[in-house]
Backbone as JSON, one array per atom type, in Angstrom:
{
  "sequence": "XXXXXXXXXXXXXXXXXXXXXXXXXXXXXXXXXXXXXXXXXXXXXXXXXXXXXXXXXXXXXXXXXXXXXXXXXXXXXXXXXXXXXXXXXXXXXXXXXXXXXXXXXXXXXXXXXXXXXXXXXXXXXXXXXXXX",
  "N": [[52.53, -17.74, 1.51], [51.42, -14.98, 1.4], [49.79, -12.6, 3.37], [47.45, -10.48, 5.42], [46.03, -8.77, 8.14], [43.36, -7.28, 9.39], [42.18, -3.98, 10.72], [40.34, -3.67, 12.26], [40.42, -6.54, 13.14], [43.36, -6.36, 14.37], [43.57, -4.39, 15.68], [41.17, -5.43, 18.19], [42.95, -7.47, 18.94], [45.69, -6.53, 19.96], [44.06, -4.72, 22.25], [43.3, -7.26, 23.86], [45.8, -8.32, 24.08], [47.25, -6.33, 25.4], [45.65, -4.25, 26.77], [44.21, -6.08, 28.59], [41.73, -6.55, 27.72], [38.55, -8.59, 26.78], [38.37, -10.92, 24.25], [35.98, -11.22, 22.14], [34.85, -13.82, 20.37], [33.87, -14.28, 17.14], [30.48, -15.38, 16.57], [30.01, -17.29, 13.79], [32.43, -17.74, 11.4], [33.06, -15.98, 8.04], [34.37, -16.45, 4.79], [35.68, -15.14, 1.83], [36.2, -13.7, -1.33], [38.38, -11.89, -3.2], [40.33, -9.98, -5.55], [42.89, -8.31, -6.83], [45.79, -6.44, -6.84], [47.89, -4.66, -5.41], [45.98, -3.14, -4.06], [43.31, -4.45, -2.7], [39.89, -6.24, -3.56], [36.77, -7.12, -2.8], [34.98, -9.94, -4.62], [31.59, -9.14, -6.21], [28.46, -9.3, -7.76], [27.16, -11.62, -10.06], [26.02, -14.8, -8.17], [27.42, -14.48, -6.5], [28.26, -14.68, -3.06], [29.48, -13.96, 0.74], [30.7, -17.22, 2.32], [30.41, -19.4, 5.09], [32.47, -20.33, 7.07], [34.48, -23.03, 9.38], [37.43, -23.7, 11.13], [39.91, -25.95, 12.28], [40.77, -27.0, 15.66], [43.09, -24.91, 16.98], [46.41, -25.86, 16.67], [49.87, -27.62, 18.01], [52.36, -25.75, 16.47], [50.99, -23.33, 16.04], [48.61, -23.26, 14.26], [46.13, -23.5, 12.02], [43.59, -25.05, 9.95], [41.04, -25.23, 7.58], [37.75, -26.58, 8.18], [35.66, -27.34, 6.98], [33.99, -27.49, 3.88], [34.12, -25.24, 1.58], [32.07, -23.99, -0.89], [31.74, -21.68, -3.9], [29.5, -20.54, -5.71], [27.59, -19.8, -9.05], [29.76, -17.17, -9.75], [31.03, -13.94, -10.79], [32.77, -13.05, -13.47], [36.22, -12.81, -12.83], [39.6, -12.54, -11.26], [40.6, -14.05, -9.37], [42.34, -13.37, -6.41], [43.1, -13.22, -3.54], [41.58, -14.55, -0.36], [39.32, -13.71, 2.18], [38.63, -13.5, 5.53], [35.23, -12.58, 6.91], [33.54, -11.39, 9.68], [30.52, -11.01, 9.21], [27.93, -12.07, 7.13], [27.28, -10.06, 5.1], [28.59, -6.82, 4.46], [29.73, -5.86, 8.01], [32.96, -6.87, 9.61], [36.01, -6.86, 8.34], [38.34, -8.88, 8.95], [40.89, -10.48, 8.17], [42.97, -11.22, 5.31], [44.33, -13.38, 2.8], [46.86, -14.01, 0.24], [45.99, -16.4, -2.61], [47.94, -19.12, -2.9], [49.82, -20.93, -5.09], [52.0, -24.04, -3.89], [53.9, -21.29, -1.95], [53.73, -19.66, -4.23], [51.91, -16.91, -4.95], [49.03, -17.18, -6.98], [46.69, -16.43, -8.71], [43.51, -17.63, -9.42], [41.45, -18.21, -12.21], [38.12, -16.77, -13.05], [35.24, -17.87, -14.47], [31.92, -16.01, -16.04], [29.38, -17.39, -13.86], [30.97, -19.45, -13.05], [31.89, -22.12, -10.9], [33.67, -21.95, -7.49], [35.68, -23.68, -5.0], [36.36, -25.17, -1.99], [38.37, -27.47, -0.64], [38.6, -29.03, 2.84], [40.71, -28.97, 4.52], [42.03, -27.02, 2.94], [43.39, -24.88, 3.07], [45.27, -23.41, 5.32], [45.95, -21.31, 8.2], [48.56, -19.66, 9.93], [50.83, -18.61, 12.83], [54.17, -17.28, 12.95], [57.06, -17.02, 13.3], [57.0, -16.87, 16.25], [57.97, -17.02, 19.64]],
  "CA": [[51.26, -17.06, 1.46], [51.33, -13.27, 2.07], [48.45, -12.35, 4.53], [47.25, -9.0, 5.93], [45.21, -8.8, 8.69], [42.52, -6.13, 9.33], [42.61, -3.16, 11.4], [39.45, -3.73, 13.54], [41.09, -7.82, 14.28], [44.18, -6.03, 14.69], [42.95, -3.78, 17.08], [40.62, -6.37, 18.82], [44.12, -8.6, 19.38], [46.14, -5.46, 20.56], [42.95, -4.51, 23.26], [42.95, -8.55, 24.5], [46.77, -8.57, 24.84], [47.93, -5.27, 26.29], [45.01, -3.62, 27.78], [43.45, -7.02, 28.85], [40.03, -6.77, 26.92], [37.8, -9.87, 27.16], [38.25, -10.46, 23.2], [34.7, -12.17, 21.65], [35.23, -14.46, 18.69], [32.05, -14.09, 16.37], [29.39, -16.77, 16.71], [30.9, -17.7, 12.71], [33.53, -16.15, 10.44], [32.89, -16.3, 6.68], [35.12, -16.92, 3.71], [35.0, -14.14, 1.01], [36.91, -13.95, -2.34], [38.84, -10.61, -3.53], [40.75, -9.65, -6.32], [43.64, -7.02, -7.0], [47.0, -6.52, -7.02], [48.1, -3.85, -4.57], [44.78, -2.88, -3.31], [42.48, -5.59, -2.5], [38.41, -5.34, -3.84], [35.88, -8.16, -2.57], [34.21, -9.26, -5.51], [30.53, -8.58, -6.62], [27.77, -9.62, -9.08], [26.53, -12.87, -10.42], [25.77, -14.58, -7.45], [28.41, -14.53, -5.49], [28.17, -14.52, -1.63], [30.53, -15.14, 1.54], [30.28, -18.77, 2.91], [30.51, -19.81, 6.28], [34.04, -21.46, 7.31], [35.14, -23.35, 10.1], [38.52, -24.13, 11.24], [40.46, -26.89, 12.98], [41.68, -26.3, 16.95], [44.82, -24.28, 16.94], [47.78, -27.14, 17.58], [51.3, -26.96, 18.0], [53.06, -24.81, 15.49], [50.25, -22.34, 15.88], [48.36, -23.33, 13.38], [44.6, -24.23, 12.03], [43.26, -25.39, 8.93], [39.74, -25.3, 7.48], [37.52, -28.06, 7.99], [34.7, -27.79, 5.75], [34.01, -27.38, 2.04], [33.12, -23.72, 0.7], [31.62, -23.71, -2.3], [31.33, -20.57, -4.14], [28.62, -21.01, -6.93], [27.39, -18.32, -10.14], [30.65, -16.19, -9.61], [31.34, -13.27, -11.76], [33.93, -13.38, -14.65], [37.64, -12.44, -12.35], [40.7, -13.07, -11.24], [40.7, -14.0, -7.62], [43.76, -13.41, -6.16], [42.62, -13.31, -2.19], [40.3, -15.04, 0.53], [39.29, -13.13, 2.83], [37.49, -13.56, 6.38], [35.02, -11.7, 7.48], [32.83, -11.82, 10.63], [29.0, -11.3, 8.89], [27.79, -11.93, 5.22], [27.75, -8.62, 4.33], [28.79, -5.43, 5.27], [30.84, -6.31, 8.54], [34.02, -6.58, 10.06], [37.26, -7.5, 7.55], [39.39, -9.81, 10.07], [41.93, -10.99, 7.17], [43.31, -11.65, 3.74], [45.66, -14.04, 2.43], [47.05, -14.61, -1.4], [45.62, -17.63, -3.23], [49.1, -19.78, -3.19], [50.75, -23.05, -5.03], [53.64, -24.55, -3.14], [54.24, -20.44, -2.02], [54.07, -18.75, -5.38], [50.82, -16.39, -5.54], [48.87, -17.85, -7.9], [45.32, -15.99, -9.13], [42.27, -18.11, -9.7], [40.51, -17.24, -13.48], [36.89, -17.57, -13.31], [34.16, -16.76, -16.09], [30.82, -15.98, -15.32], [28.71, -18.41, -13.47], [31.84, -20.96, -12.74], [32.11, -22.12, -9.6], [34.87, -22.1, -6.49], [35.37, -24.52, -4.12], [37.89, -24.95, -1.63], [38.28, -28.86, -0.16], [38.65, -29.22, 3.83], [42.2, -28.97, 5.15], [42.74, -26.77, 1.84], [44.41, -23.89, 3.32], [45.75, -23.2, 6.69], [46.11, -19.39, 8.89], [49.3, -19.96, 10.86], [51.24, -17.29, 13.47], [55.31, -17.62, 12.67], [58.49, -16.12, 14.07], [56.81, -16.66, 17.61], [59.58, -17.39, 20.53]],
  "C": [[51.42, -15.7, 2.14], [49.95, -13.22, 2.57], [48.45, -10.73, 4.83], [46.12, -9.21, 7.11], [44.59, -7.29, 9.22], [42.54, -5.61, 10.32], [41.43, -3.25, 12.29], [39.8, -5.1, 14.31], [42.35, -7.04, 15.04], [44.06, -5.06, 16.22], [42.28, -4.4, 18.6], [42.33, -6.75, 19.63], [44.95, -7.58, 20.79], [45.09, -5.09, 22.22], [43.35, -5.74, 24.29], [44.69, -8.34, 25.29], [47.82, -7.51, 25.72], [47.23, -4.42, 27.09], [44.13, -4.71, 29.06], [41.8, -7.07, 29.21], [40.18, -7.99, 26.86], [37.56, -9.96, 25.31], [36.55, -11.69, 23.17], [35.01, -12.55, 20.54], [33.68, -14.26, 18.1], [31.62, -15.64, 16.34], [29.98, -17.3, 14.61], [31.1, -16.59, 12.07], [33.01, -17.11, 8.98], [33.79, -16.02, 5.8], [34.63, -16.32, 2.76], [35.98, -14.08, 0.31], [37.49, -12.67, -2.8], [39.72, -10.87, -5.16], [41.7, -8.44, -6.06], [44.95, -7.17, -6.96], [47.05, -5.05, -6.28], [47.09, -2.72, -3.61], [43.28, -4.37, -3.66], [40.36, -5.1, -2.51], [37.56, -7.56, -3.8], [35.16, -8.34, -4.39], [32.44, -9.31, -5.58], [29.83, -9.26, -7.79], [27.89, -10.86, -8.91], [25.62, -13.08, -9.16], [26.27, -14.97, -5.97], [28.02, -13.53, -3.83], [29.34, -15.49, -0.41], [29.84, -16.54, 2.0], [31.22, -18.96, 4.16], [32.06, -20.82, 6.09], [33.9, -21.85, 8.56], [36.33, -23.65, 9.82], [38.8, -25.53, 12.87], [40.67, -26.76, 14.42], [42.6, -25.58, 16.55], [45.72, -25.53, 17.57], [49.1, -26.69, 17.4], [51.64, -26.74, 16.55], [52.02, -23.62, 15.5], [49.22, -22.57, 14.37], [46.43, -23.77, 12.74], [44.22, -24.05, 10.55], [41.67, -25.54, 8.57], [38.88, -26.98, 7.34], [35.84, -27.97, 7.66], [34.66, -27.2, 4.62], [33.41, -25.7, 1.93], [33.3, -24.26, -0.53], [31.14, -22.23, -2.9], [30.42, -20.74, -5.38], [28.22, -19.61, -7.82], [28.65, -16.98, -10.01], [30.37, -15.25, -11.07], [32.41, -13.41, -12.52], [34.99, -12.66, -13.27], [38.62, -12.78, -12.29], [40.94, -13.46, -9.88], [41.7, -14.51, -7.5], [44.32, -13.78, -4.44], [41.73, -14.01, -2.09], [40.49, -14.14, 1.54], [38.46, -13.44, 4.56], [36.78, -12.46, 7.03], [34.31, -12.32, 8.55], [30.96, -11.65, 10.41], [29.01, -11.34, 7.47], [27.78, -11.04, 4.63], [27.88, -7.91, 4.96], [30.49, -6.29, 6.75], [32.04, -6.03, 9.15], [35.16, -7.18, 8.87], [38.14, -7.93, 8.92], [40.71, -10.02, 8.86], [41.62, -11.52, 6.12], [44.84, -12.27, 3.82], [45.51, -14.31, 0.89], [46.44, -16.19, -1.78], [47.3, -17.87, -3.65], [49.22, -21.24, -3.49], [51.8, -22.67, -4.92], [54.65, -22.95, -3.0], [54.16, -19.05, -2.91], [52.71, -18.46, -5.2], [50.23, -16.59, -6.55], [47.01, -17.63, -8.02], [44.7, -17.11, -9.82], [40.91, -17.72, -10.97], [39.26, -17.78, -13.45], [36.06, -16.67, -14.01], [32.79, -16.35, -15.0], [29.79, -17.02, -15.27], [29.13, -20.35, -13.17], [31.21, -20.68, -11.04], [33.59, -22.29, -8.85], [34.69, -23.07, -5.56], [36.6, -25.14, -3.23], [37.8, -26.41, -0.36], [38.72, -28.36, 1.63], [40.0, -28.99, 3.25], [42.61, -27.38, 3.93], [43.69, -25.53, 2.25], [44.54, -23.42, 4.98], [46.15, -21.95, 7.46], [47.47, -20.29, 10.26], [50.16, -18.54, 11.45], [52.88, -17.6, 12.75], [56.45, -16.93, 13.07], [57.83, -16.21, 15.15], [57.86, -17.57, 18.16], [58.88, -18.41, 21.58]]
}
């Protein structure tokens, strides 16, 4: 899963661990759907909106997994290729994006207009890697 993470978390992280800022996690992060191929575009229309996520603790390996259901309902016709989190339903902070992946391989999501998305507990996991 290729990932990117956003330049105001990025910043945040940077602040907490080298200037030692008091970081604030947001009261909830939301789960938002993109599209693109070398520039990344939230998408728009029907009636598509982010949805609230939780995640798991962090446990050994660094790791945490979502633990409830998004449902995305009335989408627009795309190709969703990203998830994204942000920290409010609209507008906002961008925290991160990761590729929609099977078993590694990037793997875009075709939906018409007024399918739905829906992404089961555990279904995808944000982990750190190469840490010593």
């Amino acid at each position: 899963m290729s990932s990117n993470v956003g330049n105001y978390f990025g910043n945040l992280l940077l602040k907490a661990m080298l200037n030692a800022t008091n970081l604030t996690a947001p009261t909830t992060i939301y789960l938002g759907l993109a599209t693109g191929s070398g520039s990344i575009t939230e998408l728009s229309g029907g009636s598509y909106s982010r949805q609230p996520i939780t995640f798991t603790s962090v446990g050994t390996g660094y790791t945490a997994s979502n633990s409830n259901v998004a449902t995305f309902v009335g989408l627009p016709t795309a190709s969703v290729a990203y998830i994204q989190l942000w920290d409010a339903t609209s507008s906002g902070h961008f925290l991160f994006a990761a590729t929609i992946d099977v078993s590694g391989t990037p793997t875009p999501v075709s939906v018409t207009s007024g399918d739905s998305l829906m992404f089961a507990v555990g279904r995808f996991t944000i982990n750190f890697t190469g840490l010593a």
